[in-house]
């Protein structure tokens, strides 16, 4: 099993350009998440999805959009990239909460490193 | 006050030392307490989690939760160079998303 796969692994954008990060999981997980990780800030939740066709805002959603058209895929879009969006982006997935005694156990991808110039 | 506080380190210890990593929190509603390990340029991976108060042991790793003090710890016995990583604590209410600490960077020197 591949687990959680993120593409691309690296990307450099110019301010104002748009791009989409793709996350795919093969574990039949209901829940999927997008986080960003910045030095000194830790992991911050951008958006998440509790099932196919659903999305919800996390802690830092501004400037990002997401879609979950298929259960196994979760896309993160940047419509007009800004230097403040330079970060490492992590996708994660988990079973529906309650399957592991209520603990929300996340499986993470390897990350996508984005630089906005 | 942030919901979860974690000293970012870095923490450097000699091989074989006992390592203590800690987090404090302010929200008494947290029920699940987790530790993730993140190697450089990799995604975090779950080490272990505990429910409510008490201890949990897994090999060289022991997680402790003291809800009365709102304080959690991860102990690593006989630390190895392969334990060098960033350790993230994470907490969760009975249901809901995880709240992560900022992570502590650990280096174990041979």
Tab-separated table of C-alpha atoms in Angstrom:
chain	number	residue	atom	x	y	z
A	1	UNK	CA	0.000	0.000	0.000
A	2	UNK	CA	1.217	3.465	-0.892
A	3	UNK	CA	-0.690	5.161	1.950
A	4	UNK	CA	-0.964	8.907	1.299
A	5	UNK	CA	0.672	10.232	-1.853
A	6	UNK	CA	1.188	13.925	-2.562
A	7	UNK	CA	2.078	15.504	-5.895
A	8	UNK	CA	4.082	17.490	-6.724
A	9	UNK	CA	6.855	17.176	-4.123
A	10	UNK	CA	8.390	20.538	-5.021
A	11	UNK	CA	7.096	23.589	-6.831
A	12	UNK	CA	8.235	27.165	-7.361
A	13	UNK	CA	5.609	29.754	-8.274
A	14	UNK	CA	5.619	33.439	-9.024
A	15	UNK	CA	3.300	35.742	-7.104
A	16	UNK	CA	-0.166	35.659	-8.625
A	17	UNK	CA	0.165	32.253	-10.283
A	18	UNK	CA	-2.250	29.457	-9.491
A	19	UNK	CA	-1.633	25.801	-8.802
A	20	UNK	CA	-3.213	22.663	-7.395
A	21	UNK	CA	-1.714	20.164	-4.977
A	22	UNK	CA	-3.057	16.640	-5.269
A	23	UNK	CA	-3.425	14.170	-2.421
A	24	UNK	CA	-4.395	10.542	-2.957
A	25	UNK	CA	-4.964	7.839	-0.345
A	26	UNK	CA	-5.544	4.136	-0.869
A	27	UNK	CA	-6.692	3.222	2.653
A	28	UNK	CA	-10.406	3.922	2.121
A	29	UNK	CA	-10.263	6.647	4.786
A	30	UNK	CA	-13.271	8.889	5.230
A	31	UNK	CA	-11.460	11.944	6.564
A	32	UNK	CA	-8.809	13.933	4.717
A	33	UNK	CA	-6.882	17.049	5.736
A	34	UNK	CA	-4.520	19.683	4.404
A	35	UNK	CA	-1.968	21.214	6.790
A	36	UNK	CA	0.814	23.700	6.326
A	37	UNK	CA	4.006	23.587	8.373
A	38	UNK	CA	6.136	26.662	8.904
A	39	UNK	CA	9.200	27.180	11.127
A	40	UNK	CA	8.124	28.203	14.618
A	41	UNK	CA	4.440	27.765	13.780
A	42	UNK	CA	3.977	24.016	13.827
A	43	UNK	CA	1.262	22.241	11.860
A	44	UNK	CA	-1.796	24.351	11.064
A	45	UNK	CA	-4.992	22.967	9.560
A	46	UNK	CA	-6.057	24.650	6.309
A	47	UNK	CA	-9.132	22.678	5.227
A	48	UNK	CA	-10.500	19.224	5.836
A	49	UNK	CA	-13.139	16.835	4.536
A	50	UNK	CA	-15.295	14.364	6.434
A	51	UNK	CA	-16.345	12.466	3.326
A	52	UNK	CA	-16.695	12.535	-0.440
A	53	UNK	CA	-18.269	15.776	-1.614
A	54	UNK	CA	-17.746	17.616	1.701
A	55	UNK	CA	-15.206	20.249	2.758
A	56	UNK	CA	-14.780	22.450	5.820
A	57	UNK	CA	-12.501	25.289	6.900
A	58	UNK	CA	-9.697	24.780	9.341
A	59	UNK	CA	-7.551	27.255	11.234
A	60	UNK	CA	-5.945	29.070	8.262
A	61	UNK	CA	-8.240	28.703	5.197
A	62	UNK	CA	-7.798	32.116	3.567
A	63	UNK	CA	-6.229	32.027	0.107
A	64	UNK	CA	-6.920	28.318	-0.393
A	65	UNK	CA	-9.724	26.242	-1.866
A	66	UNK	CA	-10.272	22.495	-1.748
A	67	UNK	CA	-12.349	19.840	-3.439
A	68	UNK	CA	-13.143	16.208	-2.628
A	69	UNK	CA	-14.895	14.854	-5.719
A	70	UNK	CA	-13.687	11.312	-5.107
A	71	UNK	CA	-13.231	9.635	-1.735
A	72	UNK	CA	-9.598	8.842	-2.383
A	73	UNK	CA	-8.542	12.320	-3.585
A	74	UNK	CA	-8.337	15.708	-1.882
A	75	UNK	CA	-7.152	18.709	-3.906
A	76	UNK	CA	-5.749	21.947	-2.493
A	77	UNK	CA	-5.833	24.982	-4.787
A	78	UNK	CA	-4.079	28.315	-4.637
A	79	UNK	CA	-5.860	30.738	-6.974
A	80	UNK	CA	-3.378	33.624	-6.686
A	81	UNK	CA	-0.217	32.604	-4.860
A	82	UNK	CA	1.422	34.996	-2.384
A	83	UNK	CA	4.889	34.823	-0.792
A	84	UNK	CA	3.152	34.210	2.581
A	85	UNK	CA	2.025	30.859	1.170
A	86	UNK	CA	5.610	29.629	0.925
A	87	UNK	CA	5.483	26.555	3.133
A	88	UNK	CA	5.559	22.783	3.340
A	89	UNK	CA	2.097	21.347	2.786
A	90	UNK	CA	1.057	18.021	4.264
A	91	UNK	CA	-1.969	15.967	3.393
A	92	UNK	CA	-3.309	13.455	5.906
A	93	UNK	CA	-6.165	11.011	6.143
A	94	UNK	CA	-7.911	9.096	8.918
A	95	UNK	CA	-10.677	6.631	9.578
A	96	UNK	CA	-14.052	8.007	10.535
A	97	UNK	CA	-13.701	9.169	14.093
A	98	UNK	CA	-14.741	6.435	16.464
A	99	UNK	CA	-13.162	3.543	14.612
A	100	UNK	CA	-10.090	3.660	16.891
A	101	UNK	CA	-11.735	4.200	20.276
A	102	UNK	CA	-12.434	7.794	19.296
A	103	UNK	CA	-8.833	8.730	18.638
A	104	UNK	CA	-8.349	10.515	15.336
A	105	UNK	CA	-5.220	8.744	14.073
A	106	UNK	CA	-3.800	10.566	11.070
A	107	UNK	CA	-1.620	9.099	8.320
A	108	UNK	CA	0.451	11.797	6.638
A	109	UNK	CA	1.941	12.111	3.195
A	110	UNK	CA	5.577	13.039	2.626
A	111	UNK	CA	4.845	16.715	1.997
A	112	UNK	CA	4.866	19.200	-0.865
A	113	UNK	CA	7.408	22.010	-0.631
A	114	UNK	CA	6.083	25.213	-2.213
A	115	UNK	CA	8.049	28.408	-2.771
A	116	UNK	CA	6.315	31.573	-3.959
A	117	UNK	CA	8.639	34.257	-5.313
B	1	UNK	CA	-2.430	31.442	26.042
B	2	UNK	CA	-2.093	28.937	23.209
B	3	UNK	CA	-4.061	25.695	23.581
B	4	UNK	CA	-0.921	23.550	23.306
B	5	UNK	CA	2.587	24.660	24.253
B	6	UNK	CA	5.733	22.730	23.381
B	7	UNK	CA	9.342	23.809	23.807
B	8	UNK	CA	10.899	23.743	20.310
B	9	UNK	CA	14.392	22.933	21.600
B	10	UNK	CA	16.658	21.935	19.987
B	11	UNK	CA	17.544	19.206	22.454
B	12	UNK	CA	20.860	17.385	22.098
B	13	UNK	CA	21.713	14.273	24.131
B	14	UNK	CA	24.372	11.537	24.023
B	15	UNK	CA	23.453	8.065	22.844
B	16	UNK	CA	21.984	5.969	25.642
B	17	UNK	CA	20.528	8.932	27.549
B	18	UNK	CA	16.950	9.100	28.803
B	19	UNK	CA	15.053	11.798	26.945
B	20	UNK	CA	12.062	13.664	28.319
B	21	UNK	CA	9.821	15.631	25.952
B	22	UNK	CA	6.901	17.645	27.285
B	23	UNK	CA	3.799	19.597	26.353
B	24	UNK	CA	1.372	21.659	28.370
B	25	UNK	CA	-2.174	22.505	27.423
B	26	UNK	CA	-4.964	24.777	28.549
B	27	UNK	CA	-8.151	23.059	27.326
B	28	UNK	CA	-9.454	20.620	29.927
B	29	UNK	CA	-11.756	19.076	27.292
B	30	UNK	CA	-8.861	17.253	25.611
B	31	UNK	CA	-9.334	13.475	25.901
B	32	UNK	CA	-6.752	11.979	23.533
B	33	UNK	CA	-3.052	12.735	23.698
B	34	UNK	CA	-0.723	11.726	20.882
B	35	UNK	CA	2.923	11.834	19.978
B	36	UNK	CA	4.057	12.019	16.375
B	37	UNK	CA	7.641	11.669	15.165
B	38	UNK	CA	8.821	13.549	12.088
B	39	UNK	CA	12.135	12.818	10.415
B	40	UNK	CA	13.744	15.571	8.367
B	41	UNK	CA	11.890	16.228	5.090
B	42	UNK	CA	9.297	13.526	5.880
B	43	UNK	CA	5.707	13.548	7.062
B	44	UNK	CA	4.823	13.003	10.732
B	45	UNK	CA	4.072	9.448	11.811
B	46	UNK	CA	2.151	8.371	14.895
B	47	UNK	CA	4.308	7.000	17.715
B	48	UNK	CA	1.628	6.359	20.299
B	49	UNK	CA	-1.456	7.804	21.905
B	50	UNK	CA	-3.187	7.645	25.276
B	51	UNK	CA	-6.728	8.223	26.369
B	52	UNK	CA	-7.288	10.412	29.443
B	53	UNK	CA	-4.715	10.134	32.246
B	54	UNK	CA	-2.088	7.514	32.914
B	55	UNK	CA	0.926	5.890	31.323
B	56	UNK	CA	1.420	3.868	28.193
B	57	UNK	CA	4.583	1.996	27.283
B	58	UNK	CA	5.768	0.758	23.889
B	59	UNK	CA	9.293	-0.594	23.838
B	60	UNK	CA	11.690	2.214	24.706
B	61	UNK	CA	8.922	4.823	24.624
B	62	UNK	CA	6.617	5.791	27.507
B	63	UNK	CA	3.845	8.361	27.280
B	64	UNK	CA	2.467	9.984	30.425
B	65	UNK	CA	-0.575	12.176	30.858
B	66	UNK	CA	-1.299	14.230	33.979
B	67	UNK	CA	-4.678	15.843	33.412
B	68	UNK	CA	-4.684	17.547	36.798
B	69	UNK	CA	-1.577	19.499	35.759
B	70	UNK	CA	-2.494	19.648	32.057
B	71	UNK	CA	0.917	18.202	31.253
B	72	UNK	CA	1.997	15.351	29.007
B	73	UNK	CA	5.393	13.726	28.572
B	74	UNK	CA	7.164	11.324	26.256
B	75	UNK	CA	10.152	9.452	27.659
B	76	UNK	CA	12.678	7.705	25.446
B	77	UNK	CA	14.960	5.205	27.190
B	78	UNK	CA	18.357	4.178	25.829
B	79	UNK	CA	18.114	6.818	23.110
B	80	UNK	CA	19.641	5.992	19.727
B	81	UNK	CA	20.910	8.184	16.871
B	82	UNK	CA	17.936	6.864	14.876
B	83	UNK	CA	15.659	8.653	17.386
B	84	UNK	CA	16.932	11.998	16.062
B	85	UNK	CA	13.802	13.711	14.753
B	86	UNK	CA	11.213	16.322	15.623
B	87	UNK	CA	8.582	15.128	18.102
B	88	UNK	CA	5.135	16.675	17.917
B	89	UNK	CA	2.513	16.373	20.600
B	90	UNK	CA	-1.128	16.500	19.511
B	91	UNK	CA	-4.385	16.614	21.423
B	92	UNK	CA	-8.013	16.015	20.664
B	93	UNK	CA	-11.364	16.511	22.364
B	94	UNK	CA	-13.780	13.546	22.465
B	95	UNK	CA	-14.372	14.233	18.794
B	96	UNK	CA	-12.781	16.811	16.560
B	97	UNK	CA	-9.598	17.767	14.879
B	98	UNK	CA	-6.149	17.496	16.387
B	99	UNK	CA	-4.351	20.478	17.888
B	100	UNK	CA	-0.597	20.134	17.414
B	101	UNK	CA	2.292	21.514	19.432
B	102	UNK	CA	5.080	23.201	17.502
B	103	UNK	CA	7.400	20.211	17.900
B	104	UNK	CA	10.691	19.608	19.719
B	105	UNK	CA	13.771	18.864	17.635
B	106	UNK	CA	15.850	16.076	19.180
B	107	UNK	CA	19.387	15.133	18.251
B	108	UNK	CA	21.004	11.985	19.695
B	109	UNK	CA	24.771	12.051	19.293
B	110	UNK	CA	26.726	8.766	18.893
